[in-house]
One Martini backbone bead per residue (centre of mass of N, CA, C, O) as a GRO file, in nm:
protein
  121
    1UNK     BB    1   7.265   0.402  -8.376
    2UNK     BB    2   7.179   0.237  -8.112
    3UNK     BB    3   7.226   0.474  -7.934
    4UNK     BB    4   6.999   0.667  -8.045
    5UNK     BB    5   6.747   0.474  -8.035
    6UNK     BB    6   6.739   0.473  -7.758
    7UNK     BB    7   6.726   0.732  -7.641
    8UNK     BB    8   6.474   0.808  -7.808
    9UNK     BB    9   6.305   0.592  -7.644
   10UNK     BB   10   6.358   0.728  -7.360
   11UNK     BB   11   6.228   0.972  -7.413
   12UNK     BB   12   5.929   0.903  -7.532
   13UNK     BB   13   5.886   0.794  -7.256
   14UNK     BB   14   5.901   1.053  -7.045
   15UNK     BB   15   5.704   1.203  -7.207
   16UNK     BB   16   5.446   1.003  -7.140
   17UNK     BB   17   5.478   1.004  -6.859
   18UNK     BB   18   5.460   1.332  -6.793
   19UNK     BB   19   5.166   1.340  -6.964
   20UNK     BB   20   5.045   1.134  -6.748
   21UNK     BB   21   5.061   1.318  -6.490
   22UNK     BB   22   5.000   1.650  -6.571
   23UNK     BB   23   4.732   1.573  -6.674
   24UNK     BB   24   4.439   1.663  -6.603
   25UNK     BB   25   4.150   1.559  -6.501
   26UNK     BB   26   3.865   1.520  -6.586
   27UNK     BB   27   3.575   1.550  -6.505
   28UNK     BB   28   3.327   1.487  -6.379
   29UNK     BB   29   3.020   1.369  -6.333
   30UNK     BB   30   2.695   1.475  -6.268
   31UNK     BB   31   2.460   1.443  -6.136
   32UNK     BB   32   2.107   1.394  -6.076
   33UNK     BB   33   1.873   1.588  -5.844
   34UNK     BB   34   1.672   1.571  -6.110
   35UNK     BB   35   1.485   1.703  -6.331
   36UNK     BB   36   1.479   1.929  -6.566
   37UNK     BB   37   1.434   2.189  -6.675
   38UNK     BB   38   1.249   2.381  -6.850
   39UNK     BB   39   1.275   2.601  -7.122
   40UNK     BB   40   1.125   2.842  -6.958
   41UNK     BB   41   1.414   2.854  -6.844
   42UNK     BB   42   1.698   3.026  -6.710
   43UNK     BB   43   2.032   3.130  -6.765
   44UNK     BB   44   2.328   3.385  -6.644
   45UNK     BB   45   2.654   3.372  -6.670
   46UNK     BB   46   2.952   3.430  -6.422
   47UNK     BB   47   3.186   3.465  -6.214
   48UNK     BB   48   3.006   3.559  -5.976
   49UNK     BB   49   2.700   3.482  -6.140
   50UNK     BB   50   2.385   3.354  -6.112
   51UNK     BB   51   2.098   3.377  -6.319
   52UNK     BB   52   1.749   3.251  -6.289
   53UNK     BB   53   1.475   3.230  -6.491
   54UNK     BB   54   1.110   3.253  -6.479
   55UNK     BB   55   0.922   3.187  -6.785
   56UNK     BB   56   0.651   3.041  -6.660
   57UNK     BB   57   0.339   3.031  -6.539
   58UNK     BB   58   0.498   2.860  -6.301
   59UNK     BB   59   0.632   2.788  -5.988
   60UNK     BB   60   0.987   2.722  -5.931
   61UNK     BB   61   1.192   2.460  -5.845
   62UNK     BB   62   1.547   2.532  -5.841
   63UNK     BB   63   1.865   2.480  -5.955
   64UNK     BB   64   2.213   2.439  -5.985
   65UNK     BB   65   2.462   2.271  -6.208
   66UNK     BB   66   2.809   2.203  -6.199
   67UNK     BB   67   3.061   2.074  -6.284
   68UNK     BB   68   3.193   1.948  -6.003
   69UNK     BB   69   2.886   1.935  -5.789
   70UNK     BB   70   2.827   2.187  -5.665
   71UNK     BB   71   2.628   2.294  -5.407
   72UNK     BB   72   2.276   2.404  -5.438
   73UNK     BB   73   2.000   2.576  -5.394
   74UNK     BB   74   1.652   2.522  -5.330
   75UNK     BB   75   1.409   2.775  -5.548
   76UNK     BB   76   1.133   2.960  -5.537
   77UNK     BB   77   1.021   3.092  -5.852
   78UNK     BB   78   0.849   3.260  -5.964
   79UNK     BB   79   0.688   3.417  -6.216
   80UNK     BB   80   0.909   3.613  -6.362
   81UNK     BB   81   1.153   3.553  -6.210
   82UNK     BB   82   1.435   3.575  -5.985
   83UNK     BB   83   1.755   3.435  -5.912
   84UNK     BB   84   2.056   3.355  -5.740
   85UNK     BB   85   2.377   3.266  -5.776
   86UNK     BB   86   2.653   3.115  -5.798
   87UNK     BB   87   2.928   3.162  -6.003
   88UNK     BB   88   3.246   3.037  -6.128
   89UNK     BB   89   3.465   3.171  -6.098
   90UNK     BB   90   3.827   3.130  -6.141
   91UNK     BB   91   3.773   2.787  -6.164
   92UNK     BB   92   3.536   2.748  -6.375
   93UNK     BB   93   3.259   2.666  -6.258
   94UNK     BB   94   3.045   2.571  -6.455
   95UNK     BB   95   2.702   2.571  -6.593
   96UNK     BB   96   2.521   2.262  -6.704
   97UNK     BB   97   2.213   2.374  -6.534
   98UNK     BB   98   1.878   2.305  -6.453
   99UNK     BB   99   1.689   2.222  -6.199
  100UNK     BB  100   1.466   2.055  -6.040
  101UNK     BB  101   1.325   2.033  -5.700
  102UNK     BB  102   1.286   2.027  -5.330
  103UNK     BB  103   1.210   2.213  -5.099
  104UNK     BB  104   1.254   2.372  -4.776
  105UNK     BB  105   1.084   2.359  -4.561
  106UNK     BB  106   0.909   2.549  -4.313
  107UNK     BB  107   0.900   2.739  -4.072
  108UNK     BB  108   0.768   2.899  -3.787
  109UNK     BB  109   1.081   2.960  -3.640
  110UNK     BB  110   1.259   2.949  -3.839
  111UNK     BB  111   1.548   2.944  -3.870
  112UNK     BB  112   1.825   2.732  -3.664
  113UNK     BB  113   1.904   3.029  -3.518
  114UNK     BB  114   1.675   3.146  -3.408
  115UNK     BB  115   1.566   2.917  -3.236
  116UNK     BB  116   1.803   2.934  -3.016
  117UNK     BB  117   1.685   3.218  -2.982
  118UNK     BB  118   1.551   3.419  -2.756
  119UNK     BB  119   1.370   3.644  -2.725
  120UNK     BB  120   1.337   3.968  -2.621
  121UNK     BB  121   1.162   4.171  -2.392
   0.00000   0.00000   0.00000
């Protein structure tokens, strides 16, 4: 009897082992890089796209915040305007929501692949 008991207490020992091993960790917490976007503000997402609607009436610049944390970039969206983001993927990377954020100035010379390269004559 204390040899069954025995047995059984080593198995339960090694399932609690193996099960604190292969469980995947939690996700961690995404910080916030903004305020939230308003309500009027929405998003449909896939797993190749997230579309992202302006429904306010002024122009919105915004973000998709992720699961795991995956930078987006930030966009300035018009009064009924539409963005394209990254969609969730295969491995489930699903969006959080919308954060409001503050767009890269513009330069003069555009984008700095460009600007390294002169103009042909």
């Amino acid at each position: 009897m204390t040899n069954l008991r025995t047995r059984l207490a080593r198995h339960a020992v090694l399932i609690l082992v193996l099960a604190t091993v292969w469980v995947p960790a939690a996700s961690p917490a995404v910080a916030a890089s903004g305020p939230q976007a308003p309500a009027c503000a929405d998003y449909h997402e896939s797993w190749r796209y997230t579309d992202v609607h302006n429904g306010c009436g002024d122009a919105l610049a915004l973000t998709v915040t992720y699961v795991n944390g995956q930078e987006a970039p930030c966009r300035l969206i018009d009064p009924g305007g539409w963005a394209t983001f990254a969609g969730y993927g295969p491995n489930g990377n699903h969006v959080t929501g919308l954060q409001t954020c503050e767009p890269a100035p513009a330069t003069a010379l555009g984008p700095a692949s460009l600007a390294d390269h002169p103009a042909r004559p």
